[in-house]
PDB file of C-alpha atoms in Angstrom:
ATOM      1  CA  MET A 500      -9.314  10.957 -18.759  1.00  0.00           C
ATOM      2  CA  SER A 501     -10.138   8.077 -21.042  1.00  0.00           C
ATOM      3  CA  ALA A 502      -9.465   4.527 -19.866  1.00  0.00           C
ATOM      4  CA  ARG A 503      -6.293   4.412 -21.988  1.00  0.00           C
ATOM      5  CA  ALA A 504      -5.130   7.754 -20.592  1.00  0.00           C
ATOM      6  CA  VAL A 505      -5.677   6.537 -17.025  1.00  0.00           C
ATOM      7  CA  ARG A 506      -3.575   3.481 -17.813  1.00  0.00           C
ATOM      8  CA  ARG A 507      -0.793   5.637 -19.281  1.00  0.00           C
ATOM      9  CA  PHE A 508      -0.884   7.955 -16.265  1.00  0.00           C
ATOM     10  CA  ILE A 509      -0.372   5.040 -13.855  1.00  0.00           C
ATOM     11  CA  LEU A 510       1.918   2.719 -15.834  1.00  0.00           C
ATOM     12  CA  GLY A 511       3.774   5.367 -17.819  1.00  0.00           C
ATOM     13  CA  GLU A 512       4.368   5.908 -21.511  1.00  0.00           C
ATOM     14  CA  PRO A 513       8.013   6.723 -22.396  1.00  0.00           C
ATOM     15  CA  ARG A 514       7.047   7.789 -25.903  1.00  0.00           C
ATOM     16  CA  LEU A 515       4.889  10.563 -24.427  1.00  0.00           C
ATOM     17  CA  GLY A 516       7.230  11.377 -21.548  1.00  0.00           C
ATOM     18  CA  VAL A 517       4.844   9.935 -18.920  1.00  0.00           C
ATOM     19  CA  VAL A 518       6.754   8.262 -16.081  1.00  0.00           C
ATOM     20  CA  ARG A 519       5.632   5.020 -14.445  1.00  0.00           C
ATOM     21  CA  LYS A 520       4.068   5.564 -11.039  1.00  0.00           C
ATOM     22  CA  PHE A 521       2.961   2.057 -10.074  1.00  0.00           C
ATOM     23  CA  TYR A 522       5.301  -0.920 -10.194  1.00  0.00           C
ATOM     24  CA  GLY A 523       3.727  -4.353 -10.128  1.00  0.00           C
ATOM     25  CA  ASP A 524       1.129  -6.314 -12.026  1.00  0.00           C
ATOM     26  CA  ASP A 525       0.180  -4.269 -15.109  1.00  0.00           C
ATOM     27  CA  PRO A 526      -2.915  -6.386 -15.955  1.00  0.00           C
ATOM     28  CA  LEU A 527      -4.161  -5.673 -12.424  1.00  0.00           C
ATOM     29  CA  VAL A 528      -4.307  -1.978 -13.301  1.00  0.00           C
ATOM     30  CA  ASP A 529      -6.338  -2.773 -16.425  1.00  0.00           C
ATOM     31  CA  ARG A 530      -8.806  -4.858 -14.401  1.00  0.00           C
ATOM     32  CA  ALA A 531      -9.094  -2.116 -11.769  1.00  0.00           C
ATOM     33  CA  ILE A 532      -9.933   0.472 -14.427  1.00  0.00           C
ATOM     34  CA  VAL A 533     -12.593  -1.782 -15.929  1.00  0.00           C
ATOM     35  CA  SER A 534     -14.094  -2.445 -12.474  1.00  0.00           C
ATOM     36  CA  LEU A 535     -14.488   1.271 -11.852  1.00  0.00           C
ATOM     37  CA  MET A 536     -16.222   1.659 -15.208  1.00  0.00           C
ATOM     38  CA  SER A 537     -18.846  -0.873 -14.110  1.00  0.00           C
ATOM     39  CA  ASN A 538     -21.580  -0.617 -11.486  1.00  0.00           C
ATOM     40  CA  GLN A 539     -19.486  -2.321  -8.822  1.00  0.00           C
ATOM     41  CA  GLY A 540     -16.888  -0.822  -6.538  1.00  0.00           C
ATOM     42  CA  LEU A 541     -13.251  -1.902  -6.409  1.00  0.00           C
ATOM     43  CA  MET A 542     -11.631  -3.648  -3.453  1.00  0.00           C
ATOM     44  CA  LEU A 543      -7.834  -3.841  -3.299  1.00  0.00           C
ATOM     45  CA  VAL A 544      -6.487  -6.413  -0.849  1.00  0.00           C
ATOM     46  CA  GLY A 545      -2.978  -7.628  -0.139  1.00  0.00           C
ATOM     47  CA  GLU A 546      -0.128  -7.804   2.318  1.00  0.00           C
ATOM     48  CA  PRO A 547       0.905  -4.561   4.049  1.00  0.00           C
ATOM     49  CA  GLY A 548       3.273  -2.433   2.008  1.00  0.00           C
ATOM     50  CA  THR A 549       2.182  -3.584  -1.451  1.00  0.00           C
ATOM     51  CA  ALA A 550       1.072  -0.076  -2.552  1.00  0.00           C
ATOM     52  CA  LYS A 551      -2.687  -0.655  -2.344  1.00  0.00           C
ATOM     53  CA  SER A 552      -3.299   2.869  -1.057  1.00  0.00           C
ATOM     54  CA  MET A 553      -0.974   4.378  -3.646  1.00  0.00           C
ATOM     55  CA  LEU A 554      -2.787   2.566  -6.456  1.00  0.00           C
ATOM     56  CA  SER A 555      -6.171   3.703  -5.154  1.00  0.00           C
ATOM     57  CA  GLU A 556      -4.863   7.271  -4.952  1.00  0.00           C
ATOM     58  CA  LEU A 557      -3.501   7.130  -8.502  1.00  0.00           C
ATOM     59  CA  LEU A 558      -6.778   5.737  -9.848  1.00  0.00           C
ATOM     60  CA  ALA A 559      -8.829   8.411  -8.071  1.00  0.00           C
ATOM     61  CA  ALA A 560      -6.501  11.207  -9.209  1.00  0.00           C
ATOM     62  CA  ALA A 561      -6.544  10.058 -12.831  1.00  0.00           C
ATOM     63  CA  ILE A 562     -10.292   9.395 -13.056  1.00  0.00           C
ATOM     64  CA  SER A 563     -11.671  12.170 -10.832  1.00  0.00           C
ATOM     65  CA  ASN A 564      -8.796  14.669 -10.753  1.00  0.00           C
ATOM     66  CA  ASP A 565      -9.182  14.419  -6.984  1.00  0.00           C
ATOM     67  CA  SER A 566      -7.690  11.832  -4.629  1.00  0.00           C
ATOM     68  CA  ALA A 567      -8.471  13.694  -1.396  1.00  0.00           C
ATOM     69  CA  LEU A 568     -11.925  12.208  -0.776  1.00  0.00           C
ATOM     70  CA  VAL A 569     -10.922   9.573   1.781  1.00  0.00           C
ATOM     71  CA  VAL A 570     -12.546   7.705   4.644  1.00  0.00           C
ATOM     72  CA  GLN A 571      -9.918   6.218   6.965  1.00  0.00           C
ATOM     73  CA  GLY A 572     -11.282   3.072   8.496  1.00  0.00           C
ATOM     74  CA  SER A 573     -10.642   2.355  12.169  1.00  0.00           C
ATOM     75  CA  ALA A 574     -12.409   1.093  15.265  1.00  0.00           C
ATOM     76  CA  GLY A 575     -13.579   4.666  15.817  1.00  0.00           C
ATOM     77  CA  THR A 576     -15.131   5.139  12.378  1.00  0.00           C
ATOM     78  CA  THR A 577     -18.887   5.788  12.586  1.00  0.00           C
ATOM     79  CA  GLU A 578     -21.721   5.894  10.087  1.00  0.00           C
ATOM     80  CA  ASP A 579     -21.447   9.692  10.079  1.00  0.00           C
ATOM     81  CA  HIS A 580     -18.059   9.337   8.374  1.00  0.00           C
ATOM     82  CA  LEU A 581     -19.921   7.703   5.460  1.00  0.00           C
ATOM     83  CA  ARG A 582     -23.075   9.808   5.546  1.00  0.00           C
ATOM     84  CA  TYR A 583     -22.993  13.331   6.982  1.00  0.00           C
ATOM     85  CA  GLY A 584     -22.728  15.319  10.171  1.00  0.00           C
ATOM     86  CA  TRP A 585     -23.937  18.700  11.349  1.00  0.00           C
ATOM     87  CA  ASN A 586     -22.561  22.100  12.216  1.00  0.00           C
ATOM     88  CA  TYR A 587     -24.196  22.146  15.628  1.00  0.00           C
ATOM     89  CA  ALA A 588     -24.019  25.908  16.050  1.00  0.00           C
ATOM     90  CA  LEU A 589     -26.044  26.391  12.864  1.00  0.00           C
ATOM     91  CA  LEU A 590     -28.245  23.417  13.692  1.00  0.00           C
ATOM     92  CA  LEU A 591     -29.257  24.977  17.022  1.00  0.00           C
ATOM     93  CA  ALA A 592     -29.669  28.445  15.516  1.00  0.00           C
ATOM     94  CA  GLU A 593     -31.534  27.570  12.313  1.00  0.00           C
ATOM     95  CA  GLY A 594     -32.581  23.938  12.587  1.00  0.00           C
ATOM     96  CA  PRO A 595     -31.759  21.253  10.005  1.00  0.00           C
ATOM     97  CA  SER A 596     -30.791  22.870   6.720  1.00  0.00           C
ATOM     98  CA  GLU A 597     -28.482  22.325   3.791  1.00  0.00           C
ATOM     99  CA  LYS A 598     -26.299  25.074   5.221  1.00  0.00           C
ATOM    100  CA  ALA A 599     -25.901  23.253   8.551  1.00  0.00           C
ATOM    101  CA  LEU A 600     -25.191  19.876   6.963  1.00  0.00           C
ATOM    102  CA  VAL A 601     -21.536  18.736   6.891  1.00  0.00           C
ATOM    103  CA  PRO A 602     -21.106  16.229   4.049  1.00  0.00           C
ATOM    104  CA  SER A 603     -18.861  13.193   4.403  1.00  0.00           C
ATOM    105  CA  PRO A 604     -16.269  12.423   1.704  1.00  0.00           C
ATOM    106  CA  VAL A 605     -18.730   9.800   0.415  1.00  0.00           C
ATOM    107  CA  LEU A 606     -21.565  12.304   0.119  1.00  0.00           C
ATOM    108  CA  THR A 607     -19.272  14.825  -1.577  1.00  0.00           C
ATOM    109  CA  ALA A 608     -18.169  12.156  -4.067  1.00  0.00           C
ATOM    110  CA  MET A 609     -21.806  11.264  -4.793  1.00  0.00           C
ATOM    111  CA  ARG A 610     -22.719  14.893  -5.448  1.00  0.00           C
ATOM    112  CA  THR A 611     -19.720  15.562  -7.694  1.00  0.00           C
ATOM    113  CA  GLY A 612     -19.485  12.213  -9.489  1.00  0.00           C
ATOM    114  CA  LYS A 613     -16.034  11.339  -8.158  1.00  0.00           C
ATOM    115  CA  ILE A 614     -14.182   8.397  -6.703  1.00  0.00           C
ATOM    116  CA  VAL A 615     -14.087   8.079  -2.911  1.00  0.00           C
ATOM    117  CA  ARG A 616     -11.378   5.990  -1.232  1.00  0.00           C
ATOM    118  CA  PHE A 617     -12.208   3.861   1.814  1.00  0.00           C
ATOM    119  CA  GLU A 618      -8.990   2.785   3.527  1.00  0.00           C
ATOM    120  CA  GLU A 619      -8.842  -0.288   5.805  1.00  0.00           C
ATOM    121  CA  ILE A 620     -12.501  -1.301   5.526  1.00  0.00           C
ATOM    122  CA  THR A 621     -12.051  -4.391   7.676  1.00  0.00           C
ATOM    123  CA  ARG A 622     -10.999  -2.260  10.636  1.00  0.00           C
ATOM    124  CA  CYS A 623     -14.465  -0.677  10.741  1.00  0.00           C
ATOM    125  CA  PRO A 624     -17.327  -2.040  12.867  1.00  0.00           C
ATOM    126  CA  PRO A 625     -19.941  -4.124  11.007  1.00  0.00           C
ATOM    127  CA  GLU A 626     -22.617  -1.416  11.214  1.00  0.00           C
ATOM    128  CA  VAL A 627     -20.337   0.990   9.328  1.00  0.00           C
ATOM    129  CA  GLN A 628     -19.656  -1.597   6.648  1.00  0.00           C
ATOM    130  CA  ASP A 629     -23.405  -2.225   6.381  1.00  0.00           C
ATOM    131  CA  ALA A 630     -23.975   1.473   5.696  1.00  0.00           C
ATOM    132  CA  LEU A 631     -21.753   1.144   2.642  1.00  0.00           C
ATOM    133  CA  ILE A 632     -23.928  -1.666   1.240  1.00  0.00           C
ATOM    134  CA  SER A 633     -26.940   0.573   0.618  1.00  0.00           C
ATOM    135  CA  ILE A 634     -24.756   3.330  -0.830  1.00  0.00           C
ATOM    136  CA  LEU A 635     -23.225   0.930  -3.354  1.00  0.00           C
ATOM    137  CA  SER A 636     -26.565  -0.735  -4.130  1.00  0.00           C
ATOM    138  CA  GLU A 637     -28.852   2.254  -4.477  1.00  0.00           C
ATOM    139  CA  LYS A 638     -26.310   4.948  -5.374  1.00  0.00           C
ATOM    140  CA  ALA A 639     -28.402   7.206  -3.137  1.00  0.00           C
ATOM    141  CA  LEU A 640     -28.211   8.570   0.391  1.00  0.00           C
ATOM    142  CA  ALA A 641     -31.294   9.679   2.306  1.00  0.00           C
ATOM    143  CA  VAL A 642     -31.181  12.846   4.423  1.00  0.00           C
ATOM    144  CA  PRO A 643     -34.448  12.537   6.403  1.00  0.00           C
ATOM    145  CA  GLU A 644     -33.693  15.566   8.599  1.00  0.00           C
ATOM    146  CA  LEU A 645     -34.240  17.772   5.531  1.00  0.00           C
ATOM    147  CA  GLY A 646     -37.548  16.129   4.653  1.00  0.00           C
ATOM    148  CA  ALA A 647     -39.024  12.674   4.252  1.00  0.00           C
ATOM    149  CA  GLU A 648     -38.290  12.572   0.521  1.00  0.00           C
ATOM    150  CA  GLN A 649     -34.889  14.217   0.617  1.00  0.00           C
ATOM    151  CA  ALA A 650     -32.088  12.080  -0.807  1.00  0.00           C
ATOM    152  CA  VAL A 651     -28.848  12.641  -2.689  1.00  0.00           C
ATOM    153  CA  ARG A 652     -28.632  10.684  -5.944  1.00  0.00           C
ATOM    154  CA  ALA A 653     -25.125   9.853  -7.073  1.00  0.00           C
ATOM    155  CA  THR A 654     -23.874  11.758 -10.099  1.00  0.00           C
ATOM    156  CA  PRO A 655     -22.512   9.494 -12.865  1.00  0.00           C
ATOM    157  CA  GLY A 656     -18.836   8.820 -12.184  1.00  0.00           C
ATOM    158  CA  PHE A 657     -19.298   8.102  -8.493  1.00  0.00           C
ATOM    159  CA  ASN A 658     -17.667   4.927  -7.220  1.00  0.00           C
ATOM    160  CA  VAL A 659     -15.769   3.496  -4.255  1.00  0.00           C
ATOM    161  CA  ILE A 660     -12.248   2.077  -3.989  1.00  0.00           C
ATOM    162  CA  GLY A 661     -11.704   0.116  -0.796  1.00  0.00           C
ATOM    163  CA  THR A 662      -8.486  -1.316   0.615  1.00  0.00           C
ATOM    164  CA  ALA A 663      -7.778  -3.955   3.248  1.00  0.00           C
ATOM    165  CA  ASN A 664      -4.730  -5.824   4.483  1.00  0.00           C
ATOM    166  CA  LEU A 665      -4.883  -9.592   4.259  1.00  0.00           C
ATOM    167  CA  ARG A 666      -3.302  -9.783   7.716  1.00  0.00           C
ATOM    168  CA  ASP A 667      -6.318  -7.932   9.140  1.00  0.00           C
ATOM    169  CA  ARG A 668      -8.784 -10.635   8.166  1.00  0.00           C
ATOM    170  CA  GLY A 669     -10.798 -11.504  11.208  1.00  0.00           C
ATOM    171  CA  VAL A 670     -10.717  -7.999  12.669  1.00  0.00           C
ATOM    172  CA  HIS A 671     -14.154  -7.310  11.182  1.00  0.00           C
ATOM    173  CA  GLU A 672     -14.726  -9.754   8.352  1.00  0.00           C
ATOM    174  CA  MET A 673     -16.706  -8.219   5.496  1.00  0.00           C
ATOM    175  CA  SER A 674     -20.214  -9.554   5.019  1.00  0.00           C
ATOM    176  CA  SER A 675     -21.144 -11.545   1.925  1.00  0.00           C
ATOM    177  CA  ALA A 676     -23.566  -8.776   0.949  1.00  0.00           C
ATOM    178  CA  LEU A 677     -20.792  -6.173   0.890  1.00  0.00           C
ATOM    179  CA  LYS A 678     -18.377  -8.484  -0.910  1.00  0.00           C
ATOM    180  CA  ARG A 679     -20.929  -9.000  -3.697  1.00  0.00           C
ATOM    181  CA  ARG A 680     -20.927  -5.275  -4.392  1.00  0.00           C
ATOM    182  CA  LEU A 681     -17.158  -5.045  -4.820  1.00  0.00           C
ATOM    183  CA  ASN A 682     -14.768  -6.521  -7.360  1.00  0.00           C
ATOM    184  CA  PHE A 683     -11.802  -7.923  -5.434  1.00  0.00           C
ATOM    185  CA  GLU A 684      -8.256  -7.566  -6.738  1.00  0.00           C
ATOM    186  CA  THR A 685      -5.178  -8.779  -4.869  1.00  0.00           C
ATOM    187  CA  VAL A 686      -2.142  -6.509  -5.029  1.00  0.00           C
ATOM    188  CA  HIS A 687       0.865  -8.813  -4.843  1.00  0.00           C
ATOM    189  CA  PRO A 688       4.435  -7.818  -3.954  1.00  0.00           C
ATOM    190  CA  ILE A 689       6.613  -6.871  -6.917  1.00  0.00           C
ATOM    191  CA  ALA A 690       7.841 -10.105  -8.485  1.00  0.00           C
ATOM    192  CA  ASP A 691      10.428  -8.621 -10.873  1.00  0.00           C
ATOM    193  CA  PRO A 692      13.668  -7.786  -8.993  1.00  0.00           C
ATOM    194  CA  ALA A 693      14.639  -5.227 -11.646  1.00  0.00           C
ATOM    195  CA  HIS A 694      11.335  -3.377 -11.201  1.00  0.00           C
ATOM    196  CA  GLU A 695      11.669  -3.479  -7.426  1.00  0.00           C
ATOM    197  CA  LEU A 696      15.247  -2.193  -7.571  1.00  0.00           C
ATOM    198  CA  GLU A 697      14.158   0.659  -9.846  1.00  0.00           C
ATOM    199  CA  LEU A 698      11.334   1.615  -7.485  1.00  0.00           C
ATOM    200  CA  VAL A 699      13.461   1.376  -4.335  1.00  0.00           C
ATOM    201  CA  LEU A 700      16.168   3.620  -5.781  1.00  0.00           C
ATOM    202  CA  LYS A 701      13.589   6.069  -7.117  1.00  0.00           C
ATOM    203  CA  GLN A 702      11.853   6.405  -3.745  1.00  0.00           C
ATOM    204  CA  LEU A 703      15.187   6.724  -1.958  1.00  0.00           C
ATOM    205  CA  GLY A 704      16.066   9.654  -4.222  1.00  0.00           C
ATOM    206  CA  GLU A 705      12.706  11.268  -3.460  1.00  0.00           C
ATOM    207  CA  ARG A 706      13.437  11.036   0.270  1.00  0.00           C
ATOM    208  CA  LEU A 707      17.063  12.120   0.235  1.00  0.00           C
ATOM    209  CA  GLY A 708      16.799  14.863  -2.389  1.00  0.00           C
ATOM    210  CA  PRO A 709      14.526  17.348  -0.587  1.00  0.00           C
ATOM    211  CA  ALA A 710      16.508  16.844   2.646  1.00  0.00           C
ATOM    212  CA  GLY A 711      19.793  17.573   0.881  1.00  0.00           C
ATOM    213  CA  VAL A 712      21.346  14.316   2.098  1.00  0.00           C
ATOM    214  CA  LYS A 713      24.294  13.170   0.023  1.00  0.00           C
ATOM    215  CA  ALA A 714      24.998   9.432   0.027  1.00  0.00           C
ATOM    216  CA  ASP A 715      26.795   7.306  -2.529  1.00  0.00           C
ATOM    217  CA  VAL A 716      24.277   4.512  -3.153  1.00  0.00           C
ATOM    218  CA  GLY A 717      25.468   1.999  -5.706  1.00  0.00           C
ATOM    219  CA  ALA A 718      22.961  -0.173  -7.549  1.00  0.00           C
ATOM    220  CA  ASP A 719      25.031  -3.265  -6.683  1.00  0.00           C
ATOM    221  CA  VAL A 720      24.603  -2.617  -2.954  1.00  0.00           C
ATOM    222  CA  ALA A 721      20.900  -1.765  -3.274  1.00  0.00           C
ATOM    223  CA  ASP A 722      20.480  -5.002  -5.234  1.00  0.00           C
ATOM    224  CA  ILE A 723      21.629  -6.956  -2.135  1.00  0.00           C
ATOM    225  CA  LEU A 724      18.676  -5.523  -0.240  1.00  0.00           C
ATOM    226  CA  VAL A 725      16.192  -6.254  -3.015  1.00  0.00           C
ATOM    227  CA  GLN A 726      17.477  -9.801  -3.489  1.00  0.00           C
ATOM    228  CA  THR A 727      17.352 -10.477   0.261  1.00  0.00           C
ATOM    229  CA  PHE A 728      13.772  -9.237   0.483  1.00  0.00           C
ATOM    230  CA  GLN A 729      12.762 -11.246  -2.601  1.00  0.00           C
ATOM    231  CA  ASP A 730      14.336 -14.405  -1.195  1.00  0.00           C
ATOM    232  CA  LEU A 731      12.760 -14.104   2.247  1.00  0.00           C
ATOM    233  CA  ARG A 732       9.399 -12.942   0.898  1.00  0.00           C
ATOM    234  CA  THR A 733       8.959 -15.871  -1.496  1.00  0.00           C
ATOM    235  CA  GLY A 734      10.775 -18.543   0.501  1.00  0.00           C
ATOM    236  CA  ARG A 735      12.975 -19.386  -2.468  1.00  0.00           C
ATOM    237  CA  THR A 736      16.314 -18.007  -3.652  1.00  0.00           C
ATOM    238  CA  LYS A 737      17.114 -17.098  -7.234  1.00  0.00           C
ATOM    239  CA  GLU A 738      19.344 -20.199  -7.275  1.00  0.00           C
ATOM    240  CA  GLY A 739      16.286 -22.341  -6.505  1.00  0.00           C
ATOM    241  CA  ALA A 740      16.965 -23.172  -2.845  1.00  0.00           C
ATOM    242  CA  SER A 741      13.963 -23.341  -0.481  1.00  0.00           C
ATOM    243  CA  LEU A 742      13.811 -21.187   2.661  1.00  0.00           C
ATOM    244  CA  THR A 743      11.593 -20.915   5.705  1.00  0.00           C
ATOM    245  CA  ARG A 744       9.784 -17.631   5.226  1.00  0.00           C
ATOM    246  CA  PRO A 745       9.788 -15.228   8.178  1.00  0.00           C
ATOM    247  CA  GLU A 746       6.519 -13.991   9.625  1.00  0.00           C
ATOM    248  CA  ALA A 747       7.723 -10.390   9.207  1.00  0.00           C
ATOM    249  CA  VAL A 748       6.314  -8.329   6.343  1.00  0.00           C
ATOM    250  CA  MET A 749       9.099  -8.186   3.748  1.00  0.00           C
ATOM    251  CA  SER A 750       7.386  -5.606   1.550  1.00  0.00           C
ATOM    252  CA  THR A 751       8.858  -3.115  -0.888  1.00  0.00           C
ATOM    253  CA  ALA A 752       7.828  -0.322   1.485  1.00  0.00           C
ATOM    254  CA  GLU A 753       9.934  -1.911   4.221  1.00  0.00           C
ATOM    255  CA  ALA A 754      12.843  -2.296   1.784  1.00  0.00           C
ATOM    256  CA  VAL A 755      12.689   1.441   1.069  1.00  0.00           C
ATOM    257  CA  ASN A 756      12.722   2.159   4.809  1.00  0.00           C
ATOM    258  CA  VAL A 757      15.794  -0.040   5.304  1.00  0.00           C
ATOM    259  CA  LEU A 758      17.658   1.524   2.396  1.00  0.00           C
ATOM    260  CA  HIS A 759      16.765   5.016   3.587  1.00  0.00           C
ATOM    261  CA  ALA A 760      18.015   4.289   7.118  1.00  0.00           C
ATOM    262  CA  ALA A 761      21.204   2.708   5.760  1.00  0.00           C
ATOM    263  CA  ALA A 762      21.846   5.729   3.528  1.00  0.00           C
ATOM    264  CA  LEU A 763      21.379   8.077   6.489  1.00  0.00           C
ATOM    265  CA  GLU A 764      23.826   6.014   8.537  1.00  0.00           C
ATOM    266  CA  ALA A 765      26.353   6.126   5.708  1.00  0.00           C
ATOM    267  CA  ALA A 766      25.910   9.875   5.202  1.00  0.00           C
ATOM    268  CA  PHE A 767      25.973  11.043   8.814  1.00  0.00           C
ATOM    269  CA  LEU A 768      27.865   8.361  10.724  1.00  0.00           C
ATOM    270  CA  ASP A 769      30.335   7.164   8.094  1.00  0.00           C
ATOM    271  CA  ASN A 770      32.107   8.376   4.958  1.00  0.00           C
ATOM    272  CA  GLY A 771      28.939   8.695   2.836  1.00  0.00           C
ATOM    273  CA  LYS A 772      29.409   5.505   0.806  1.00  0.00           C
ATOM    274  CA  LEU A 773      26.677   2.929   1.335  1.00  0.00           C
ATOM    275  CA  THR A 774      27.937  -0.614   1.939  1.00  0.00           C
ATOM    276  CA  GLY A 775      26.431  -3.995   2.613  1.00  0.00           C
ATOM    277  CA  ALA A 776      27.319  -3.543   6.278  1.00  0.00           C
ATOM    278  CA  HIS A 777      25.015  -0.530   6.552  1.00  0.00           C
ATOM    279  CA  LEU A 778      22.162  -2.589   5.074  1.00  0.00           C
ATOM    280  CA  ALA A 779      22.775  -5.471   7.474  1.00  0.00           C
ATOM    281  CA  ARG A 780      22.645  -3.245  10.555  1.00  0.00           C
ATOM    282  CA  GLN A 781      19.363  -1.646   9.477  1.00  0.00           C
ATOM    283  CA  ILE A 782      17.562  -4.791   8.335  1.00  0.00           C
ATOM    284  CA  GLN A 783      17.463  -6.211  11.854  1.00  0.00           C
ATOM    285  CA  GLY A 784      14.555  -3.972  12.846  1.00  0.00           C
ATOM    286  CA  VAL A 785      12.439  -5.360  10.015  1.00  0.00           C
ATOM    287  CA  VAL A 786      13.239  -9.049  10.327  1.00  0.00           C
ATOM    288  CA  ILE A 787      12.839  -9.262  14.114  1.00  0.00           C
ATOM    289  CA  LYS A 788       9.588  -7.382  14.481  1.00  0.00           C
ATOM    290  CA  ASP A 789       6.684  -9.807  14.807  1.00  0.00           C
ATOM    291  CA  GLU A 790       8.058 -13.218  15.730  1.00  0.00           C
ATOM    292  CA  PRO A 791      11.183 -14.133  17.759  1.00  0.00           C
ATOM    293  CA  GLU A 792      11.695 -17.243  15.602  1.00  0.00           C
ATOM    294  CA  ASP A 793      12.308 -14.950  12.618  1.00  0.00           C
ATOM    295  CA  GLY A 794      15.776 -14.264  13.999  1.00  0.00           C
ATOM    296  CA  LYS A 795      16.640 -17.938  13.683  1.00  0.00           C
ATOM    297  CA  ARG A 796      15.190 -18.060  10.178  1.00  0.00           C
ATOM    298  CA  PHE A 797      17.254 -15.080   9.101  1.00  0.00           C
ATOM    299  CA  LYS A 798      20.376 -16.601  10.641  1.00  0.00           C
ATOM    300  CA  ALA A 799      19.773 -19.803   8.656  1.00  0.00           C
ATOM    301  CA  TYR A 800      19.442 -17.676   5.510  1.00  0.00           C
ATOM    302  CA  LEU A 801      22.782 -16.032   6.295  1.00  0.00           C
ATOM    303  CA  ASP A 802      24.533 -19.350   6.906  1.00  0.00           C
ATOM    304  CA  HIS A 803      23.179 -21.206   3.891  1.00  0.00           C
ATOM    305  CA  VAL A 804      22.716 -18.524   1.232  1.00  0.00           C
ATOM    306  CA  VAL A 805      24.491 -15.258   2.029  1.00  0.00           C
ATOM    307  CA  LYS A 806      27.691 -16.980   3.111  1.00  0.00           C
ATOM    308  CA  GLU A 807      28.025 -18.618  -0.295  1.00  0.00           C
ATOM    309  CA  ARG A 808      27.351 -15.343  -2.116  1.00  0.00           C
ATOM    310  CA  SER A 809      29.864 -13.529   0.096  1.00  0.00           C
ATOM    311  CA  ALA A 810      32.650 -15.709  -1.282  1.00  0.00           C
ATOM    312  CA  ARG A 811      32.044 -14.252  -4.749  1.00  0.00           C
ATOM    313  CA  SER A 812      31.175 -10.615  -3.997  1.00  0.00           C
ATOM    314  CA  GLY A 813      32.682  -7.860  -1.852  1.00  0.00           C
ATOM    315  CA  PRO A 814      29.356  -6.099  -1.073  1.00  0.00           C
ATOM    316  CA  TRP A 815      27.760  -9.432  -0.121  1.00  0.00           C
ATOM    317  CA  ARG A 816      30.785 -10.164   2.095  1.00  0.00           C
ATOM    318  CA  ASP A 817      30.306  -6.848   3.917  1.00  0.00           C
ATOM    319  CA  PHE A 818      26.627  -7.661   4.339  1.00  0.00           C
ATOM    320  CA  TYR A 819      27.335 -11.166   5.632  1.00  0.00           C
ATOM    321  CA  GLN A 820      29.996 -10.158   8.137  1.00  0.00           C
ATOM    322  CA  ALA A 821      27.906  -7.330   9.601  1.00  0.00           C
ATOM    323  CA  ALA A 822      24.727  -9.436   9.716  1.00  0.00           C
ATOM    324  CA  ARG A 823      26.491 -12.312  11.490  1.00  0.00           C
ATOM    325  CA  ALA A 824      27.549  -9.857  14.206  1.00  0.00           C
ATOM    326  CA  LEU A 825      23.908  -8.931  14.980  1.00  0.00           C
ATOM    327  CA  ARG A 826      22.047 -10.375  17.941  1.00  0.00           C
ATOM    328  CA  LEU A 827      19.298 -12.203  16.078  1.00  0.00           C
ATOM    329  CA  THR A 828      17.849 -14.332  18.848  1.00  0.00           C
TER     330      THR A 828
END
């Protein structure tokens, strides 16, 4: 695809019948495309649940027609996951050979000129990160077992998209040398409530549809969830009031999980119509997850913001009454 076609594939083009797949900062997508056209790799960082992995997958699929070349970073990731391994049965029978070599996703991407995705780089030990430095710098990978001069030179089109959660900083901080070889882009939570509502409802439909679950989910009720997440995520309500932000991750991905759980409760344990009360009962598991003080912060939000909204709206009233009945501390 051309750069413009990649952009249309990710951000959509109604005139051509192409649906939007990524909701967020459109200029970020443009910068990511340009980064991958250069000699540097792309590093997507942000809070958990901001669709970093989805964006990397969309970019790889559009540019390389293949998003399956992935290295999943973890404490157990070794240099072999970036370089190559061996089929030991063939290695013992025939010795080192191209036939016995098992290429890593990185090596396969280099040979075929594709994008390779490296998820959660900062969870990998420093020696694994260091192995990526030479690959990005030299665009070559030596295979000394096949001969002193044997090396794989990257086919044009090869590049790396890395991802890392900002909350994982300090697990294995990236070296300055590796950072210099990557263009960093921060994927922020969706700022536009209308875009977030559209995405949440779309993903809910994708979850409920294949399972054949029937739930009456009104946009007005789903908007309560989106507005609550926006308020708590930013620490400021749409009316301009300041809040103490919870430590919990109030991401769009978590909002989808809450709405999905609430819809299942409505469908299987109630009359099928989603209400604010269903949302309130399911949001507890998100808010009180990381920090006990978050319960007090959410209670203050209920008392000072939701209570006022409940006086003007039936769905907000259902949400308020059910949320006040929760054990938040």
